[in-house]
């Protein structure tokens, strides 16, 4: 059971509610988990099975990871939300594909003024000939379209998806107040949280703001 639930931190499981933490990278499976906090779809599936019929509080402090793993988790949480309340809290960072998971709730996510939402273009590594490299670029554009489809469902009134695509192309970091200018988000006063996040963004060299770089 311990191996099966690697990557999950479960607290305050009651008869009616359960708390789920995304405090590491989003990876494809158990073998890709570099640290105990990393999450993957099969672990989330097992967690949701044990939380059947319960409302969820979901806490995010993650730089992202695998797009397809994150999309699978997003869709699983959305299905859970068809019968239960799912509330999302961004404790520190919802970056890359974790920013998609942030919108999996049944209501607007809560992002304090000292927490971040980061959106950017999907990326990948490929080796091959010119045709294969061009196909990879086309595939990444399609993946970006899927991410945009999620964001489009959560835009603030008057904001166009074309504007959000500009933000994605530029790799944009937003604190809670800034994110609320573009998305349906509940903002909150700055809060103090335990700093715990995977090193996904460090590995890809994202243009993190100084406030993120100075995290402890």
Coordinates of N, CA, C and O in Angstrom, one line a residue, residues 95-206:
X95 N 2.2 26.0 -11.8 CA 3.0 26.3 -13.0 C 2.8 25.2 -14.1 O 2.6 24.1 -13.8
X96 N 2.9 25.7 -15.3 CA 2.8 24.7 -16.5 C 1.6 23.9 -16.4 O 0.5 24.4 -16.2
X97 N 1.7 22.6 -16.5 CA 0.4 21.8 -16.5 C -0.3 21.8 -15.1 O -1.5 21.5 -15.1
X98 N 0.4 22.2 -14.0 CA -0.2 22.3 -12.8 C -1.2 23.5 -12.8 O -2.2 23.5 -12.0
X99 N -1.0 24.4 -13.7 CA -2.0 25.5 -13.9 C -3.3 25.1 -14.5 O -4.3 25.7 -14.2
X100 N -3.2 24.0 -15.2 CA -4.4 23.4 -15.8 C -5.2 22.7 -14.6 O -6.4 22.8 -14.5
X101 N -4.5 21.9 -13.8 CA -5.1 21.2 -12.7 C -5.8 22.2 -11.7 O -6.8 21.9 -11.1
X102 N -5.2 23.4 -11.7 CA -5.8 24.4 -10.8 C -7.2 24.8 -11.2 O -8.0 25.3 -10.3
X103 N -7.6 24.5 -12.4 CA -9.0 24.9 -12.8 C -9.9 23.6 -12.9 O -10.9 23.7 -13.5
X104 N -9.5 22.6 -12.2 CA -10.3 21.4 -12.2 C -11.4 21.4 -11.1 O -12.2 20.4 -11.0
X105 N -11.6 22.4 -10.4 CA -12.5 22.5 -9.3 C -13.9 22.8 -9.8 O -14.2 23.1 -10.9
X106 N -14.9 22.6 -8.8 CA -16.3 22.9 -9.1 C -16.6 24.4 -8.9 O -17.7 24.9 -9.2
X107 N -15.6 25.2 -8.5 CA -15.7 26.6 -8.3 C -14.4 27.2 -8.6 O -13.4 26.5 -8.9
X108 N -14.3 28.5 -8.7 CA -13.0 29.2 -9.0 C -12.0 28.9 -8.0 O -12.2 28.8 -6.8
X109 N -10.7 28.6 -8.5 CA -9.6 28.4 -7.6 C -9.3 29.6 -6.7 O -9.5 30.7 -7.1
X110 N -8.7 29.3 -5.5 CA -8.3 30.4 -4.7 C -6.8 30.6 -4.8 O -6.0 29.6 -4.5
X111 N -6.3 31.8 -5.2 CA -4.9 32.0 -5.3 C -4.6 33.3 -4.5 O -5.0 34.4 -4.9
X112 N -3.8 33.2 -3.4 CA -3.5 34.4 -2.6 C -2.6 35.3 -3.4 O -2.0 35.0 -4.5
X113 N -2.5 36.5 -2.9 CA -1.7 37.5 -3.7 C -0.2 37.2 -3.7 O 0.5 37.8 -4.5
X114 N 0.3 36.3 -2.8 CA 1.7 36.0 -2.9 C 1.9 34.6 -3.4 O 3.0 34.0 -3.3
X115 N 0.9 34.0 -4.1 CA 1.1 32.8 -4.8 C 1.1 33.0 -6.3 O 0.6 34.1 -6.8
X116 N 1.5 32.1 -7.1 CA 1.7 32.3 -8.6 C 1.0 31.3 -9.5 O 0.8 30.1 -9.1
X117 N 0.5 31.8 -10.6 CA 0.1 31.0 -11.7 C 1.1 31.3 -12.9 O 1.3 32.4 -13.2
X118 N 1.6 30.2 -13.5 CA 2.5 30.4 -14.6 C 2.0 29.5 -15.8 O 1.7 28.4 -15.6
X119 N 2.0 30.2 -16.9 CA 1.5 29.5 -18.1 C 2.6 29.7 -19.2 O 3.2 30.8 -19.3
X120 N 2.8 28.6 -20.0 CA 3.9 28.7 -21.0 C 3.6 27.7 -22.1 O 2.7 26.8 -22.0
X121 N 4.3 27.8 -23.2 CA 4.2 26.8 -24.3 C 4.7 25.4 -23.8 O 5.7 25.3 -23.1
X122 N 4.0 24.4 -24.3 CA 4.5 23.0 -24.0 C 5.8 22.8 -24.7 O 6.1 23.4 -25.8
X123 N 6.6 21.9 -24.2 CA 7.9 21.7 -24.8 C 8.2 20.2 -24.8 O 7.6 19.4 -24.0
X124 N 9.1 19.7 -25.6 CA 9.5 18.3 -25.6 C 10.8 18.2 -26.3 O 11.3 19.1 -26.9
X125 N 11.4 17.0 -26.1 CA 12.7 16.7 -26.7 C 12.5 15.6 -27.8 O 11.7 14.7 -27.7
X126 N 13.2 15.8 -28.9 CA 13.1 14.8 -30.0 C 14.4 14.8 -30.8 O 15.1 15.8 -30.9
X127 N 14.7 13.6 -31.3 CA 15.9 13.5 -32.2 C 15.4 12.8 -33.4 O 14.6 11.8 -33.4
X128 N 15.9 13.3 -34.6 CA 15.5 12.7 -35.8 C 15.8 13.6 -37.0 O 16.5 14.5 -36.9
X129 N 15.1 13.2 -38.1 CA 15.4 14.0 -39.3 C 14.5 15.2 -39.4 O 13.7 15.5 -38.5
X130 N 14.6 16.0 -40.5 CA 13.8 17.3 -40.6 C 12.3 17.1 -40.5 O 11.6 17.8 -39.9
X131 N 11.8 16.0 -41.2 CA 10.4 15.7 -41.1 C 9.9 15.4 -39.7 O 8.8 15.9 -39.3
X132 N 10.7 14.7 -39.0 CA 10.3 14.3 -37.6 C 10.3 15.5 -36.7 O 9.5 15.7 -35.8
X133 N 11.3 16.4 -36.9 CA 11.4 17.6 -36.1 C 10.2 18.5 -36.4 O 9.6 19.1 -35.5
X134 N 9.8 18.7 -37.7 CA 8.6 19.5 -38.0 C 7.4 18.9 -37.4 O 6.5 19.6 -37.0
X135 N 7.2 17.6 -37.5 CA 6.1 16.9 -36.9 C 6.0 17.2 -35.4 O 4.9 17.4 -34.9
X136 N 7.1 17.2 -34.7 CA 7.1 17.5 -33.3 C 6.6 18.8 -33.0 O 5.8 19.1 -32.1
X137 N 7.0 19.8 -33.8 CA 6.5 21.2 -33.6 C 5.0 21.2 -33.9 O 4.3 21.9 -33.1
X138 N 4.5 20.5 -34.9 CA 3.1 20.5 -35.1 C 2.3 19.9 -34.0 O 1.2 20.3 -33.5
X139 N 2.9 18.8 -33.4 CA 2.3 18.1 -32.3 C 2.2 19.0 -31.1 O 1.2 19.0 -30.3
X140 N 3.3 19.7 -30.8 CA 3.3 20.6 -29.7 C 2.2 21.7 -29.8 O 1.6 22.2 -28.8
X141 N 2.0 22.2 -31.1 CA 1.0 23.2 -31.3 C -0.4 22.6 -31.0 O -1.3 23.3 -30.4
X142 N -0.6 21.3 -31.3 CA -1.9 20.7 -31.0 C -2.1 20.5 -29.5 O -3.2 20.7 -28.9
X143 N -1.0 20.2 -28.8 CA -1.0 20.1 -27.3 C -1.4 21.4 -26.7 O -2.2 21.5 -25.8
X144 N -0.8 22.5 -27.2 CA -1.1 23.8 -26.7 C -2.6 24.1 -27.0 O -3.2 24.8 -26.1
X145 N -3.1 23.7 -28.1 CA -4.5 23.9 -28.3 C -5.4 23.3 -27.3 O -6.4 23.8 -26.8
X146 N -5.0 22.1 -26.8 CA -5.8 21.4 -25.8 C -5.7 22.1 -24.5 O -6.7 22.2 -23.7
X147 N -4.5 22.7 -24.1 CA -4.4 23.4 -22.9 C -5.2 24.7 -23.0 O -5.9 25.1 -22.0
X148 N -5.2 25.4 -24.1 CA -6.1 26.6 -24.3 C -7.5 26.3 -24.2 O -8.3 27.1 -23.7
X149 N -8.0 25.1 -24.6 CA -9.4 24.7 -24.4 C -9.8 24.7 -23.0 O -10.9 25.1 -22.6
X150 N -8.9 24.3 -22.1 CA -9.2 24.3 -20.6 C -9.2 25.8 -20.2 O -10.2 26.2 -19.5
X151 N -8.2 26.6 -20.5 CA -8.2 27.9 -20.0 C -9.4 28.7 -20.5 O -10.0 29.6 -19.8
X152 N -9.9 28.4 -21.7 CA -11.0 29.1 -22.3 C -12.3 29.0 -21.5 O -13.1 29.9 -21.5
X153 N -12.4 27.9 -20.8 CA -13.6 27.7 -20.0 C -13.6 28.5 -18.7 O -14.6 28.4 -17.9
X154 N -12.5 29.1 -18.4 CA -12.3 29.8 -17.1 C -11.9 31.3 -17.3 O -11.3 31.8 -16.3
X155 N -12.1 31.8 -18.4 CA -11.7 33.2 -18.7 C -12.7 34.2 -18.0 O -13.9 34.0 -17.9
X156 N -12.1 35.3 -17.5 CA -12.9 36.4 -17.0 C -13.6 37.0 -18.1 O -13.2 37.1 -19.2
X157 N -14.8 37.5 -17.8 CA -15.6 38.1 -18.9 C -14.9 39.3 -19.5 O -14.3 40.1 -18.9
X158 N -14.9 39.2 -20.9 CA -14.2 40.3 -21.6 C -12.8 39.9 -22.1 O -12.2 40.6 -22.9
X159 N -12.3 38.8 -21.5 CA -10.9 38.4 -21.9 C -11.0 37.4 -23.0 O -11.8 36.5 -23.0
X160 N -10.2 37.6 -24.1 CA -10.3 36.6 -25.2 C -9.2 35.6 -25.1 O -8.2 35.8 -24.4
X161 N -9.5 34.4 -25.7 CA -8.5 33.3 -25.7 C -7.2 33.7 -26.4 O -6.1 33.2 -26.1
X162 N -7.4 34.6 -27.4 CA -6.2 35.1 -28.1 C -5.2 35.8 -27.2 O -4.0 35.7 -27.3
X163 N -5.8 36.6 -26.3 CA -4.9 37.3 -25.3 C -4.2 36.3 -24.4 O -3.0 36.4 -24.1
X164 N -4.9 35.2 -24.0 CA -4.3 34.2 -23.1 C -3.2 33.5 -23.9 O -2.1 33.2 -23.4
X165 N -3.4 33.3 -25.2 CA -2.4 32.6 -26.0 C -1.1 33.5 -26.1 O 0.0 33.0 -26.1
X166 N -1.3 34.8 -26.2 CA -0.1 35.7 -26.1 C 0.6 35.5 -24.8 O 1.9 35.5 -24.8
X167 N -0.1 35.4 -23.7 CA 0.6 35.2 -22.4 C 1.3 33.9 -22.4 O 2.4 33.8 -21.8
X168 N 0.7 32.8 -23.0 CA 1.4 31.5 -23.0 C 2.6 31.6 -23.8 O 3.7 31.1 -23.4
X169 N 2.6 32.2 -25.0 CA 3.7 32.3 -25.9 C 4.9 33.1 -25.2 O 6.1 32.8 -25.6
X170 N 4.6 34.0 -24.3 CA 5.6 34.8 -23.7 C 6.1 34.2 -22.4 O 7.0 34.7 -21.8
X171 N 5.6 33.1 -22.0 CA 5.8 32.5 -20.7 C 5.5 33.5 -19.6 O 6.4 34.3 -19.3
X172 N 4.3 33.5 -19.0 CA 3.9 34.6 -18.1 C 3.7 34.1 -16.7 O 3.0 33.1 -16.5
X173 N 4.3 34.8 -15.8 CA 4.1 34.5 -14.4 C 3.1 35.6 -13.8 O 3.3 36.8 -14.0
X174 N 2.1 35.1 -13.1 CA 1.1 36.0 -12.5 C 0.9 35.7 -11.0 O 0.8 34.5 -10.7
X175 N 0.9 36.7 -10.2 CA 0.5 36.5 -8.8 C -1.0 36.4 -8.8 O -1.7 36.6 -9.8
X176 N -1.6 36.1 -7.6 CA -3.1 35.9 -7.6 C -3.9 37.1 -8.1 O -4.8 36.9 -8.8
X177 N -3.4 38.3 -7.8 CA -4.2 39.5 -8.2 C -4.0 39.6 -9.7 O -5.0 40.0 -10.4
X178 N -2.9 39.4 -10.3 CA -2.7 39.5 -11.7 C -3.4 38.4 -12.5 O -4.1 38.7 -13.5
X179 N -3.4 37.2 -12.0 CA -4.1 36.1 -12.6 C -5.6 36.4 -12.7 O -6.3 36.0 -13.6
X180 N -6.2 37.1 -11.6 CA -7.6 37.4 -11.6 C -8.0 38.4 -12.6 O -9.2 38.6 -12.9
X181 N -7.0 39.0 -13.3 CA -7.4 40.0 -14.4 C -7.8 39.2 -15.7 O -8.4 39.7 -16.5
X182 N -7.4 37.9 -15.7 CA -7.6 37.1 -16.9 C -8.5 35.9 -16.7 O -9.2 35.5 -17.6
X183 N -8.5 35.4 -15.5 CA -9.2 34.2 -15.2 C -10.2 34.4 -14.0 O -10.1 35.3 -13.2
X184 N -11.2 33.5 -14.0 CA -12.1 33.5 -12.9 C -11.4 32.8 -11.7 O -11.3 31.6 -11.6
X185 N -10.9 33.7 -10.8 CA -10.1 33.3 -9.7 C -10.6 34.0 -8.4 O -10.9 35.2 -8.5
X186 N -10.6 33.3 -7.3 CA -10.8 34.0 -6.0 C -9.5 34.4 -5.4 O -8.6 33.5 -5.2
X187 N -9.3 35.7 -5.2 CA -8.0 36.1 -4.7 C -8.1 36.2 -3.1 O -9.2 36.2 -2.6
X188 N -7.0 36.2 -2.5 CA -7.0 36.2 -1.0 C -5.8 37.0 -0.6 O -4.8 37.3 -1.4
X189 N -5.7 37.4 0.7 CA -4.6 38.1 1.2 C -3.4 37.2 1.2 O -3.5 36.0 1.2
X190 N -2.2 37.8 1.2 CA -1.0 37.0 1.2 C -0.9 36.1 2.5 O -1.3 36.5 3.6
X191 N -0.5 34.8 2.3 CA -0.5 33.9 3.4 C 0.9 33.2 3.4 O 1.6 33.2 2.4
X192 N 1.3 32.7 4.5 CA 2.5 32.0 4.7 C 2.3 30.6 4.6 O 1.4 30.0 5.2
X193 N 3.1 29.9 3.8 CA 3.0 28.5 3.5 C 4.3 27.8 3.7 O 5.4 28.4 3.5
X194 N 4.3 26.5 4.0 CA 5.6 25.8 3.9 C 6.0 25.7 2.5 O 5.2 25.3 1.6
X195 N 7.3 26.0 2.2 CA 7.8 25.9 0.8 C 8.1 24.5 0.5 O 9.0 23.9 1.1
X196 N 7.4 24.0 -0.5 CA 7.7 22.6 -0.9 C 7.2 22.5 -2.4 O 6.0 22.5 -2.6
X197 N 8.1 22.4 -3.3 CA 7.7 22.3 -4.7 C 8.8 21.5 -5.4 O 9.9 21.5 -5.1
X198 N 8.4 20.7 -6.5 CA 9.3 20.0 -7.2 C 10.3 20.8 -8.0 O 10.1 22.1 -8.1
X199 N 11.3 20.2 -8.6 CA 12.3 21.0 -9.3 C 12.1 21.0 -10.8 O 13.0 21.3 -11.5
X200 N 10.9 20.8 -11.2 CA 10.6 20.7 -12.7 C 11.0 22.0 -13.4 O 11.7 22.1 -14.4
X201 N 10.6 23.2 -12.8 CA 10.9 24.5 -13.4 C 12.4 24.8 -13.4 O 12.9 25.4 -14.3
X202 N 13.1 24.4 -12.3 CA 14.5 24.6 -12.3 C 15.2 23.8 -13.4 O 16.1 24.3 -14.0
X203 N 14.7 22.6 -13.7 CA 15.3 21.8 -14.7 C 15.2 22.4 -16.1 O 16.1 22.3 -17.0
X204 N 14.0 23.0 -16.4 CA 13.8 23.6 -17.8 C 14.3 25.0 -17.9 O 14.2 25.6 -19.0
X205 N 14.7 25.6 -16.8 CA 15.2 27.0 -16.9 C 14.2 28.0 -17.1 O 14.4 28.9 -17.9
X206 N 13.0 27.9 -16.5 CA 11.9 28.9 -16.7 C 12.3 30.2 -16.2 O 13.2 30.4 -15.3

